[in-house]
Short mmCIF file of C-alpha atoms and ligand atoms in Angstrom, two decimals:
data_model
loop_
_atom_site.label_atom_id
_atom_site.label_comp_id
_atom_site.label_asym_id
_atom_site.label_seq_id
_atom_site.Cartn_x
_atom_site.Cartn_y
_atom_site.Cartn_z
CA MET O 1217 -6.53 -28.06 76.22
CA ALA O 1218 -8.12 -24.94 74.74
CA ASN O 1219 -8.44 -21.42 76.02
CA VAL O 1220 -12.24 -21.07 76.35
CA LEU O 1221 -13.80 -17.69 77.04
CA ILE O 1222 -17.40 -17.62 78.25
CA VAL O 1223 -19.32 -14.34 78.15
CA GLY O 1224 -22.02 -14.03 80.80
CA ALA O 1225 -22.50 -15.46 84.30
CA GLY O 1226 -26.16 -16.43 84.16
CA ILE O 1227 -27.20 -20.07 84.45
CA SER O 1228 -26.10 -21.01 80.92
CA GLY O 1229 -22.66 -19.37 81.20
CA LEU O 1230 -21.88 -20.82 84.63
CA VAL O 1231 -23.08 -24.31 83.71
CA ALA O 1232 -21.06 -24.23 80.46
CA ALA O 1233 -18.01 -23.04 82.41
CA CYS O 1234 -18.27 -26.06 84.74
CA TYR O 1235 -18.59 -28.54 81.88
CA ALA O 1236 -15.77 -26.96 79.85
CA ALA O 1237 -13.47 -27.03 82.90
CA LYS O 1238 -14.44 -30.66 83.58
CA ALA O 1239 -13.53 -31.44 79.96
CA GLY O 1240 -10.02 -30.18 80.72
CA HIS O 1241 -10.13 -26.72 79.12
CA GLN O 1242 -8.75 -23.52 80.58
CA VAL O 1243 -11.90 -21.49 81.24
CA LYS O 1244 -12.45 -17.81 81.93
CA VAL O 1245 -15.91 -16.25 82.41
CA LEU O 1246 -16.24 -12.55 81.53
CA SER O 1247 -19.34 -10.96 82.99
CA TYR O 1248 -20.54 -7.55 84.02
CA GLY O 1249 -23.52 -8.58 86.10
CA GLN O 1250 -25.55 -11.41 87.51
CA GLY O 1251 -28.05 -13.16 85.29
CA ALA O 1252 -31.78 -13.71 85.62
CA LEU O 1253 -31.27 -16.20 88.48
CA THR O 1254 -31.40 -13.22 90.82
CA VAL O 1255 -35.08 -12.73 90.00
CA ALA O 1256 -36.10 -16.07 88.50
CA GLY O 1257 -36.66 -19.32 90.35
CA GLY O 1258 -33.82 -21.83 90.54
CA ILE O 1259 -36.09 -24.48 89.11
CA ILE O 1260 -35.50 -26.04 85.71
CA ASP O 1261 -38.50 -25.79 83.40
CA LEU O 1262 -38.05 -28.09 80.43
CA TYR O 1263 -41.30 -27.67 78.54
CA GLY O 1264 -44.57 -26.78 80.26
CA TYR O 1265 -47.12 -25.74 77.64
CA ASP O 1266 -47.54 -26.47 73.93
CA GLN O 1267 -48.18 -23.77 71.31
CA ASN O 1268 -51.91 -23.85 72.12
CA GLY O 1269 -51.31 -23.36 75.80
CA ASN O 1270 -52.12 -26.98 76.76
CA LEU O 1271 -50.18 -28.55 79.60
CA VAL O 1272 -47.53 -30.98 78.33
CA THR O 1273 -47.54 -34.21 80.31
CA ASP O 1274 -44.32 -35.72 78.93
CA PRO O 1275 -41.87 -32.90 78.08
CA LEU O 1276 -39.21 -35.11 76.47
CA GLU O 1277 -41.77 -36.77 74.24
CA HIS O 1278 -43.10 -33.35 73.20
CA ILE O 1279 -39.62 -31.94 72.61
CA ALA O 1280 -39.01 -34.65 70.00
CA THR O 1281 -41.83 -33.12 67.90
CA LEU O 1282 -40.52 -29.53 67.88
CA PRO O 1283 -39.34 -28.05 64.58
CA LYS O 1284 -36.06 -26.19 63.99
CA PRO O 1285 -34.94 -23.54 64.85
CA HIS O 1286 -36.16 -24.38 68.36
CA PRO O 1287 -32.90 -24.96 70.29
CA TYR O 1288 -34.12 -28.38 71.47
CA ALA O 1289 -34.69 -29.41 67.84
CA LEU O 1290 -31.18 -28.24 66.90
CA VAL O 1291 -29.43 -30.26 69.62
CA GLY O 1292 -31.76 -33.31 69.59
CA THR O 1293 -33.75 -35.06 72.33
CA LYS O 1294 -30.87 -37.34 73.31
CA ARG O 1295 -28.74 -34.31 74.17
CA VAL O 1296 -31.57 -32.87 76.26
CA GLU O 1297 -31.73 -36.11 78.25
CA GLU O 1298 -27.96 -36.17 78.73
CA ALA O 1299 -28.00 -32.51 79.80
CA ILE O 1300 -30.61 -33.25 82.49
CA GLU O 1301 -28.47 -36.02 83.95
CA ALA O 1302 -25.30 -33.90 83.78
CA PHE O 1303 -27.06 -31.03 85.58
CA LYS O 1304 -28.36 -33.32 88.34
CA GLU O 1305 -24.88 -34.74 88.79
CA LEU O 1306 -23.26 -31.30 88.89
CA THR O 1307 -25.67 -29.94 91.51
CA ALA O 1308 -25.56 -33.12 93.62
CA SER O 1309 -21.75 -32.82 93.70
CA GLN O 1310 -22.31 -29.52 95.55
CA ASN O 1311 -24.71 -31.12 98.07
CA TYR O 1312 -27.89 -29.71 96.54
CA ILE O 1313 -30.23 -32.27 95.12
CA TYR O 1314 -32.61 -31.67 92.21
CA VAL O 1315 -35.49 -34.12 91.93
CA GLY O 1316 -37.46 -35.03 88.82
CA ASP O 1317 -36.78 -36.11 85.26
CA GLY O 1318 -37.50 -35.02 81.72
CA HIS O 1319 -40.64 -37.14 81.34
CA HIS O 1320 -42.78 -35.51 84.04
CA ASN O 1321 -43.91 -31.99 84.80
CA GLN O 1322 -44.19 -31.44 88.53
CA LYS O 1323 -46.61 -28.96 90.09
CA VAL O 1324 -44.60 -26.17 91.69
CA PRO O 1325 -46.52 -23.82 94.01
CA THR O 1326 -46.19 -20.13 93.16
CA ALA O 1327 -46.33 -16.96 95.23
CA ILE O 1328 -49.90 -16.30 94.04
CA GLY O 1329 -51.28 -19.66 95.13
CA SER O 1330 -51.27 -21.32 91.71
CA PHE O 1331 -49.14 -24.20 90.39
CA LYS O 1332 -46.69 -24.04 87.51
CA PRO O 1333 -45.17 -26.99 85.62
CA SER O 1334 -41.44 -27.64 86.01
CA CYS O 1335 -39.22 -30.69 85.59
CA LEU O 1336 -36.18 -30.42 87.88
CA ILE O 1337 -36.82 -28.89 91.28
CA PRO O 1338 -35.19 -28.76 94.70
CA PRO O 1339 -37.15 -30.87 97.27
CA SER O 1340 -38.09 -27.70 99.18
CA VAL O 1341 -40.66 -26.79 96.47
CA GLU O 1342 -42.05 -30.32 96.02
CA SER O 1343 -45.81 -29.94 96.44
CA ASP O 1344 -47.00 -33.54 97.11
CA ALA O 1345 -47.87 -32.72 100.72
CA ILE O 1346 -50.21 -29.92 99.59
CA PHE O 1347 -52.22 -32.47 97.63
CA GLU O 1348 -51.98 -35.34 100.11
CA ARG O 1349 -52.61 -33.62 103.45
CA PRO O 1350 -56.06 -32.38 104.51
CA LYS O 1351 -54.89 -29.02 105.95
CA ILE O 1352 -52.85 -26.20 104.50
CA VAL O 1353 -51.40 -23.39 106.56
CA VAL O 1354 -49.99 -20.43 104.66
CA VAL O 1355 -47.28 -18.72 106.68
CA GLY O 1356 -46.76 -14.99 106.34
CA PHE O 1357 -43.94 -12.93 107.81
CA GLU O 1358 -44.48 -9.51 109.26
CA LEU O 1359 -42.65 -6.84 107.20
CA LEU O 1360 -41.89 -9.21 104.31
CA LYS O 1361 -42.30 -7.29 101.07
CA ASP O 1362 -44.22 -8.52 98.00
CA TYR O 1363 -45.56 -11.70 99.63
CA TYR O 1364 -49.29 -11.98 100.18
CA PRO O 1365 -50.41 -14.97 102.28
CA LYS O 1366 -54.07 -13.99 101.97
CA LEU O 1367 -53.88 -14.13 98.18
CA ILE O 1368 -52.14 -17.51 98.28
CA ALA O 1369 -54.73 -18.89 100.72
CA LYS O 1370 -57.65 -17.51 98.69
CA ASN O 1371 -56.42 -19.02 95.43
CA LEU O 1372 -55.61 -22.37 97.05
CA GLN O 1373 -59.03 -22.51 98.67
CA HIS O 1374 -60.54 -21.78 95.27
CA PHE O 1375 -58.38 -24.53 93.71
CA PHE O 1376 -59.22 -27.19 96.31
CA GLY O 1377 -62.77 -26.11 97.18
CA ASP O 1378 -64.24 -27.97 100.17
CA LYS O 1379 -61.63 -30.71 99.97
CA LYS O 1380 -59.15 -28.82 102.15
CA GLU O 1381 -59.04 -26.53 105.12
CA VAL O 1382 -56.80 -23.55 104.30
CA SER O 1383 -55.74 -21.12 107.02
CA ILE O 1384 -53.19 -18.37 107.47
CA LYS O 1385 -50.66 -17.95 110.22
CA GLN O 1386 -48.65 -14.78 110.54
CA VAL O 1387 -45.14 -15.10 112.00
CA MET O 1388 -43.64 -12.09 113.72
CA LEU O 1389 -39.95 -12.72 113.46
CA HIS O 1390 -37.91 -10.44 115.64
CA TRP O 1391 -36.57 -8.03 113.03
CA PRO O 1392 -35.15 -4.86 114.59
CA SER O 1393 -33.25 -3.65 111.55
CA GLY O 1394 -36.22 -4.04 109.22
CA ARG O 1395 -38.67 -2.09 111.31
CA ASN O 1396 -37.20 1.37 110.79
CA TYR O 1397 -34.56 0.74 108.24
CA ARG O 1398 -35.63 -0.94 105.04
CA ASP O 1399 -37.98 -3.54 103.58
CA VAL O 1400 -37.43 -7.14 104.57
CA SER O 1401 -36.89 -9.61 101.73
CA ALA O 1402 -37.07 -13.40 101.66
CA LEU O 1403 -33.27 -13.36 101.54
CA ASP O 1404 -33.12 -11.68 104.97
CA ILE O 1405 -35.38 -14.33 106.48
CA ALA O 1406 -33.45 -17.12 104.73
CA ARG O 1407 -30.28 -15.82 106.39
CA GLU O 1408 -32.05 -15.63 109.75
CA LEU O 1409 -33.22 -19.25 109.43
CA GLU O 1410 -29.60 -20.30 109.00
CA THR O 1411 -29.14 -19.34 112.67
CA ASP O 1412 -30.23 -21.40 115.71
CA LEU O 1413 -32.10 -18.41 117.11
CA GLY O 1414 -33.98 -17.78 113.88
CA ARG O 1415 -35.13 -21.40 113.68
CA LEU O 1416 -36.11 -21.44 117.36
CA ASN O 1417 -38.19 -18.32 116.81
CA PHE O 1418 -39.88 -19.90 113.76
CA VAL O 1419 -40.66 -23.15 115.59
CA GLU O 1420 -41.93 -21.44 118.76
CA GLN O 1421 -44.42 -19.37 116.80
CA LEU O 1422 -45.71 -22.16 114.60
CA LYS O 1423 -45.79 -25.20 116.86
CA GLY O 1424 -49.46 -24.85 117.74
CA ALA O 1425 -50.49 -24.21 114.16
CA CYS O 1426 -49.45 -27.37 112.36
CA GLY O 1427 -48.95 -31.11 112.62
CA PRO O 1428 -48.69 -34.32 110.60
CA ASP O 1429 -51.96 -33.57 108.81
CA THR O 1430 -50.73 -30.15 107.61
CA ALA O 1431 -48.68 -28.80 104.74
CA LEU O 1432 -47.06 -25.52 105.73
CA ILE O 1433 -46.57 -23.13 102.83
CA ILE O 1434 -43.74 -20.63 103.25
CA PRO O 1435 -41.88 -18.12 101.05
CA PRO O 1436 -38.45 -19.34 99.84
CA VAL O 1437 -36.63 -18.87 103.15
CA LEU O 1438 -35.02 -22.24 103.93
CA GLY O 1439 -31.49 -20.84 103.97
CA GLU O 1440 -29.55 -18.79 101.49
CA ARG O 1441 -26.72 -21.29 101.16
CA PRO O 1442 -27.63 -24.29 98.95
CA GLU O 1443 -25.66 -26.79 101.02
CA LEU O 1444 -27.61 -25.84 104.20
CA SER O 1445 -31.11 -25.78 102.72
CA ALA O 1446 -31.95 -29.51 103.10
CA SER O 1447 -30.74 -29.67 106.70
CA ILE O 1448 -32.68 -26.52 107.67
CA GLN O 1449 -35.83 -28.01 106.14
CA LYS O 1450 -35.31 -31.34 107.91
CA ASP O 1451 -34.63 -29.68 111.26
CA LEU O 1452 -37.75 -27.49 111.10
CA GLU O 1453 -39.96 -30.33 109.84
CA GLN O 1454 -38.83 -32.63 112.62
CA ARG O 1455 -39.34 -30.04 115.32
CA LEU O 1456 -42.78 -29.06 114.01
CA ASN O 1457 -43.75 -32.60 112.97
CA THR O 1458 -45.05 -31.21 109.68
CA LYS O 1459 -44.10 -30.75 106.01
CA LEU O 1460 -42.75 -27.45 104.70
CA VAL O 1461 -43.24 -26.35 101.11
CA GLU O 1462 -41.54 -23.27 99.67
CA VAL O 1463 -43.32 -21.31 96.92
CA SER O 1464 -41.11 -21.08 93.87
CA SER O 1465 -40.01 -17.47 93.96
CA ILE O 1466 -40.50 -13.89 94.94
CA PRO O 1467 -37.76 -11.43 93.95
CA PRO O 1468 -35.02 -11.41 95.05
CA SER O 1469 -35.21 -15.07 94.18
CA VAL O 1470 -33.73 -17.13 96.99
CA THR O 1471 -34.04 -20.41 95.08
CA GLY O 1472 -32.33 -18.77 92.08
CA LEU O 1473 -29.60 -17.29 94.26
CA ARG O 1474 -28.98 -20.71 95.83
CA LEU O 1475 -28.35 -22.11 92.36
CA ASP O 1476 -26.20 -19.11 91.44
CA LYS O 1477 -24.08 -19.63 94.56
CA LEU O 1478 -23.83 -23.35 93.90
CA LEU O 1479 -22.65 -22.85 90.32
CA ARG O 1480 -20.08 -20.25 91.36
CA ASN O 1481 -18.78 -22.64 94.05
CA ALA O 1482 -18.57 -25.41 91.45
CA CYS O 1483 -16.72 -23.07 89.05
CA PHE O 1484 -14.30 -22.17 91.83
CA SER O 1485 -13.56 -25.78 92.71
CA LEU O 1486 -13.04 -26.62 89.02
CA GLY O 1487 -10.53 -23.80 88.58
CA VAL O 1488 -12.71 -21.53 86.44
CA ASP O 1489 -11.65 -17.88 86.53
CA ILE O 1490 -14.68 -15.56 86.81
CA VAL O 1491 -13.87 -11.95 85.89
CA GLU O 1492 -16.61 -9.68 87.25
CA LYS O 1493 -17.51 -6.22 85.94
CA ALA O 1494 -16.02 -7.17 82.59
CA GLN O 1495 -18.37 -6.01 79.88
CA VAL O 1496 -17.42 -7.42 76.51
CA ILE O 1497 -17.75 -4.60 73.99
CA GLY O 1498 -16.14 -6.07 70.91
CA PHE O 1499 -13.76 -8.57 69.39
CA THR O 1500 -10.87 -8.95 67.00
CA SER O 1501 -10.94 -11.59 64.32
CA GLN O 1502 -8.48 -13.41 62.18
CA ALA O 1503 -9.95 -11.55 59.25
CA ASP O 1504 -8.50 -8.35 60.76
CA GLU O 1505 -5.04 -9.96 60.90
CA VAL O 1506 -5.28 -11.17 57.32
CA ALA O 1507 -6.50 -7.75 56.28
CA ASN O 1508 -3.45 -6.22 57.93
CA LEU O 1509 -1.09 -8.65 56.23
CA GLU O 1510 -2.57 -8.46 52.77
CA ALA O 1511 -4.78 -5.48 52.34
CA ASN O 1512 -6.92 -7.05 49.66
CA LYS O 1513 -7.31 -10.53 51.05
CA VAL O 1514 -10.23 -10.31 53.45
CA PRO O 1515 -12.07 -13.62 53.74
CA THR O 1516 -15.72 -13.40 52.88
CA ALA O 1517 -16.82 -16.63 54.58
CA SER O 1518 -16.28 -17.70 58.18
CA LYS O 1519 -14.30 -15.52 60.53
CA VAL O 1520 -12.32 -16.72 63.51
CA CYS O 1521 -12.57 -14.73 66.73
CA ARG O 1522 -9.09 -14.08 68.14
CA THR O 1523 -9.73 -11.90 71.19
CA LEU O 1524 -12.58 -10.40 73.14
CA ILE O 1525 -12.35 -6.79 74.25
CA THR O 1526 -13.79 -5.65 77.55
CA GLY O 1527 -14.45 -2.04 78.39
CA GLY O 1528 -15.62 0.18 81.18
CA PHE O 1529 -14.05 2.26 83.94
CA GLY O 1530 -11.98 4.15 81.39
CA HIS O 1531 -9.86 1.32 80.03
CA THR O 1532 -10.11 -1.67 77.74
CA HIS O 1533 -8.60 -5.11 78.05
CA GLU O 1534 -8.12 -7.88 75.50
CA TYR O 1535 -8.55 -11.59 76.27
CA LYS O 1536 -7.25 -14.27 73.89
CA ALA O 1537 -9.61 -17.02 72.84
CA ASP O 1538 -9.40 -20.40 71.12
CA ALA O 1539 -13.17 -20.70 71.50
CA VAL O 1540 -15.89 -18.36 72.73
CA ILE O 1541 -19.22 -19.36 74.27
CA VAL O 1542 -21.65 -16.44 74.37
CA ALA O 1543 -24.19 -16.67 77.20
CA THR O 1544 -25.31 -13.07 77.41
CA GLY O 1545 -29.06 -13.62 77.79
CA GLY O 1546 -31.87 -11.68 76.14
CA PHE O 1547 -33.26 -8.15 76.47
CA PHE O 1548 -33.22 -8.44 80.29
CA SER O 1549 -29.42 -8.85 80.37
CA SER O 1550 -28.55 -6.85 77.21
CA GLY O 1551 -27.53 -9.93 75.25
CA LEU O 1552 -30.00 -8.64 72.65
CA VAL O 1553 -30.59 -4.96 71.95
CA THR O 1554 -33.58 -3.36 70.25
CA GLN O 1555 -34.00 -0.05 68.44
CA MET O 1556 -36.93 1.18 66.39
CA GLY O 1557 -37.31 -1.42 63.65
CA ARG O 1558 -34.05 -3.18 64.47
CA MET O 1559 -32.72 -5.84 66.80
CA TYR O 1560 -29.08 -6.90 67.10
CA GLU O 1561 -26.55 -8.82 69.14
CA PRO O 1562 -24.13 -6.17 70.41
CA ILE O 1563 -20.73 -7.93 70.80
CA PHE O 1564 -20.36 -9.30 67.27
CA GLY O 1565 -22.88 -6.94 65.70
CA LEU O 1566 -25.10 -9.77 64.46
CA GLU O 1567 -28.37 -8.56 63.00
CA ILE O 1568 -31.46 -10.38 64.27
CA LYS O 1569 -34.14 -11.12 61.69
CA VAL O 1570 -37.30 -9.21 62.66
CA PRO O 1571 -40.43 -8.12 60.77
CA GLU O 1572 -40.01 -4.73 59.09
CA ASP O 1573 -43.12 -3.30 60.71
CA GLN O 1574 -42.62 -3.18 64.47
CA LYS O 1575 -46.36 -3.66 65.00
CA ASP O 1576 -45.83 -7.26 63.88
CA TRP O 1577 -43.33 -7.96 66.67
CA SER O 1578 -46.06 -8.52 69.23
CA HIS O 1579 -49.73 -9.24 69.72
CA GLN O 1580 -51.65 -6.23 70.89
CA TYR O 1581 -52.39 -7.79 74.27
CA LEU O 1582 -49.44 -9.06 76.29
CA PHE O 1583 -51.44 -11.82 78.00
CA CYS O 1584 -53.35 -12.96 74.93
CA GLY O 1585 -52.81 -16.69 75.57
CA LYS O 1586 -50.45 -17.06 72.59
CA PRO O 1587 -46.65 -17.04 72.25
CA GLN O 1588 -45.43 -13.49 71.61
CA PRO O 1589 -43.42 -13.17 68.35
CA PHE O 1590 -40.72 -10.91 69.88
CA ALA O 1591 -40.04 -13.47 72.60
CA SER O 1592 -38.51 -15.92 70.15
CA TYR O 1593 -36.33 -13.45 68.23
CA GLY O 1594 -32.66 -14.11 68.76
CA VAL O 1595 -29.39 -15.23 67.25
CA ALA O 1596 -29.68 -17.76 64.41
CA VAL O 1597 -27.34 -20.73 64.88
CA ASN O 1598 -26.66 -24.14 63.34
CA GLU O 1599 -26.60 -27.56 65.07
CA ASN O 1600 -23.20 -26.73 66.63
CA LEU O 1601 -24.70 -23.47 67.97
CA GLN O 1602 -22.36 -21.41 65.73
CA PRO O 1603 -23.97 -18.18 64.46
CA VAL O 1604 -25.10 -18.33 60.84
CA ASP O 1605 -26.13 -15.75 58.23
CA PRO O 1606 -29.49 -15.88 56.40
CA THR O 1607 -28.02 -18.34 53.88
CA GLY O 1608 -27.02 -20.73 56.68
CA GLU O 1609 -23.29 -19.97 56.34
CA VAL O 1610 -21.29 -19.91 59.59
CA VAL O 1611 -20.17 -16.35 60.33
CA LEU O 1612 -17.89 -16.97 63.30
CA SER O 1613 -16.27 -20.35 63.33
CA ASN O 1614 -15.09 -20.60 66.95
CA VAL O 1615 -18.08 -18.84 68.54
CA GLN O 1616 -21.16 -20.57 69.96
CA PHE O 1617 -24.31 -19.04 71.41
CA ILE O 1618 -26.25 -20.60 74.29
CA GLY O 1619 -29.21 -19.77 76.54
CA ARG O 1620 -31.70 -16.96 76.13
CA SER O 1621 -29.97 -15.13 73.27
CA LEU O 1622 -30.90 -17.98 70.90
CA GLN O 1623 -33.81 -17.63 68.49
CA GLY O 1624 -36.73 -20.00 68.09
CA TYR O 1625 -38.41 -20.33 71.48
CA ASP O 1626 -40.61 -18.35 73.85
CA PHE O 1627 -39.36 -19.43 77.28
CA CYS O 1628 -42.07 -17.52 79.06
CA PHE O 1629 -45.00 -19.07 77.21
CA GLU O 1630 -43.58 -22.59 76.90
CA LYS O 1631 -41.92 -22.62 80.32
CA SER O 1632 -38.58 -23.78 78.94
CA GLY O 1633 -36.08 -21.08 80.06
CA ASN O 1634 -33.60 -22.88 82.28
CA GLY O 1635 -34.13 -26.14 80.36
CA VAL O 1636 -32.85 -24.54 77.15
CA ALA O 1637 -30.06 -22.85 79.14
CA ILE O 1638 -28.64 -26.06 80.65
CA THR O 1639 -29.16 -28.08 77.47
CA THR O 1640 -27.44 -25.66 75.12
CA ALA O 1641 -24.62 -25.14 77.64
CA TYR O 1642 -24.04 -28.89 77.74
CA HIS O 1643 -24.29 -29.26 73.96
CA ALA O 1644 -21.91 -26.36 73.27
CA VAL O 1645 -19.18 -27.98 75.37
CA LYS O 1646 -19.79 -31.41 73.80
CA GLN O 1647 -19.29 -29.82 70.35
CA LEU O 1648 -16.13 -27.93 71.33
CA ASP O 1649 -13.63 -30.43 69.89
CA GLU O 1650 -15.39 -30.31 66.53
CA ILE O 1651 -15.48 -26.50 66.64
CA LEU O 1652 -11.77 -26.31 67.46
CA ALA O 1653 -10.88 -28.71 64.63
CA GLN O 1654 -13.02 -26.73 62.14
CA THR O 1655 -11.44 -23.48 63.26
CA LYS O 1656 -7.91 -24.84 62.92
CA ALA O 1657 -8.63 -25.99 59.39
CA LEU O 1658 -10.05 -22.58 58.54
CA SER O 1659 -7.06 -20.75 60.06
CA ASP O 1660 -4.59 -22.98 58.21
CA SER O 1661 -6.36 -22.24 54.94
CA LEU O 1662 -6.12 -18.48 55.48
CA PHE O 1663 -2.36 -18.28 56.10
C1 LIG R 1934 -38.74 -13.06 86.05
C2 LIG R 1934 -38.26 -14.32 85.41
C3 LIG R 1934 -38.65 -15.53 85.97
C4 LIG R 1934 -38.21 -16.73 85.39
N1 LIG R 1934 -38.55 -17.93 85.98
C5 LIG R 1934 -38.06 -19.08 85.46
C6 LIG R 1934 -38.36 -20.34 86.09
O1 LIG R 1934 -39.02 -20.40 87.11
N2 LIG R 1934 -37.87 -21.48 85.50
C7 LIG R 1934 -37.13 -21.46 84.33
O2 LIG R 1934 -36.72 -22.52 83.85
N3 LIG R 1934 -36.82 -20.27 83.75
C8 LIG R 1934 -37.27 -19.10 84.27
N4 LIG R 1934 -36.96 -17.90 83.67
C9 LIG R 1934 -36.14 -17.92 82.45
C10 LIG R 1934 -34.69 -18.04 82.79
O3 LIG R 1934 -34.37 -17.20 83.87
C11 LIG R 1934 -33.82 -17.65 81.59
O4 LIG R 1934 -34.22 -18.42 80.49
C12 LIG R 1934 -32.38 -17.93 81.91
O5 LIG R 1934 -31.99 -17.12 82.99
C13 LIG R 1934 -31.50 -17.59 80.76
O6 LIG R 1934 -30.17 -17.73 81.22
P1 LIG R 1934 -28.96 -17.12 80.43
O7 LIG R 1934 -27.74 -17.60 81.14
O8 LIG R 1934 -29.11 -17.43 78.99
O9 LIG R 1934 -29.12 -15.52 80.54
P2 LIG R 1934 -29.08 -14.53 81.80
O10 LIG R 1934 -29.51 -15.24 83.04
O11 LIG R 1934 -29.84 -13.37 81.36
O12 LIG R 1934 -27.53 -14.18 81.95
C14 LIG R 1934 -26.84 -13.36 81.04
C15 LIG R 1934 -25.49 -12.96 81.60
O13 LIG R 1934 -24.71 -12.31 80.60
C16 LIG R 1934 -24.14 -11.11 81.14
N5 LIG R 1934 -23.86 -10.21 80.00
C17 LIG R 1934 -24.74 -9.73 79.08
N6 LIG R 1934 -24.07 -9.00 78.17
C18 LIG R 1934 -22.76 -9.04 78.52
C19 LIG R 1934 -21.56 -8.48 77.96
N7 LIG R 1934 -21.59 -7.72 76.85
N8 LIG R 1934 -20.38 -8.69 78.57
C20 LIG R 1934 -20.32 -9.45 79.69
N9 LIG R 1934 -21.42 -10.02 80.26
C21 LIG R 1934 -22.62 -9.82 79.68
C22 LIG R 1934 -25.21 -10.64 82.11
O14 LIG R 1934 -24.71 -9.69 83.00
C23 LIG R 1934 -25.54 -11.99 82.77
O15 LIG R 1934 -24.55 -12.33 83.71
C24 LIG R 1934 -37.39 -16.70 84.23
C25 LIG R 1934 -37.00 -15.47 83.68
C26 LIG R 1934 -37.43 -14.29 84.26
C27 LIG R 1934 -36.97 -12.98 83.66
#
């Protein structure tokens, strides 16, 4: 059993923590904030669009054609398939079912009335009813911020033309605190729909507006707690005799927060220790120890990370590590940092290869229909996800990188963000025994 430290509590860190704990390791997660699940949908995109922007019909088949250093190419298609199954098993064990597989992109409705491709989705965003039923009713909630039923209805009507009747129904949920206090978010309504009164209110106001020929489109409000979501949906659908479809996300992302909650519950039941507000600011390595012992004998090749140092609130703390999995995300979460002409990974001080002229980091127009170069800058790793230098030499033997901080893919253009996160998390844990053996051999050779 090894002492495994995971840095970051986004999807990749939490998923890796669950798998490492299941594999029998002692696992601690160090994190100073929540990851992108708070704003991003809790749906697992595997691969939506190819480099020319064409929709990919069979993601797994397409993944097999990708060149290195794309993370999928480094871990191999078989690992991607295994990771999908492992993720479905993990989430089902917490009473939240993901439907879909790696061979099909499903059409997920968005908050602007379009459809985006994604592979693994909760049943609440399954859109079959929108295509199969003749009528669509878009439900709006009074006071709900950043959700525009008229826009959704307009775009859906445009999409379906005369083939469907699209109408809008506004629900006035009783919301005393929201009226004079603050904006109402989807999370507030999701919490209200966990109550009997909230559901009664919803049903009473919609019962004349829908039926078995209707698909009712709603913001993501079918409960905050993942384990309640399916039963809330079933209850409302039975009472309204209709089909409810959640749009994928509006921030704060309720579907993302459901997954976040689920993964934290799973970590808790597997004995993972999550240390919050712990910002990792540095590390000590075996090279430092050797340097202290014999001033002139500093190894030039692979280092071994001994401890991670957290800082903040006026004091530092050191955590011992046999292995470290770094899941610190990209620019959004500070896993990657940029300065004029430079990009680096801040914990281990790894330089990220970028073009000298910053103008070459991006296309002039953000939405130019091409992958943006800067989006795929990140930490260079080998097939074990260990960081490597420009010659391909491993620079930290017992450290692996997973998720968004990796180089070689543009999650936003491809639609592959959470797919890469769960796959690399799974692969990192599968490679742990090899990493630990390599590190032991390296340590033995140094002393
Ligand atoms: C707006 C938006 C919408 C998206 N929608 C989708 C979608 O619908 N489907 C999809 O598949 N993907 C989507 N993505 C992409 C997906 O969210 C990311 O690919 C995924 O979150 C990456 O997960 P991660 O765990 O690698 O990083 P993050 O989720 O960014 O987590 C990083 C974690 O590391 C912590 N951290 C960072 N530095 C340190 C440090 N020094 N010490 C301690 N902790 C640290 C952070 O606080 C955080 O907890 C979306 C992304 C965005 C931004």
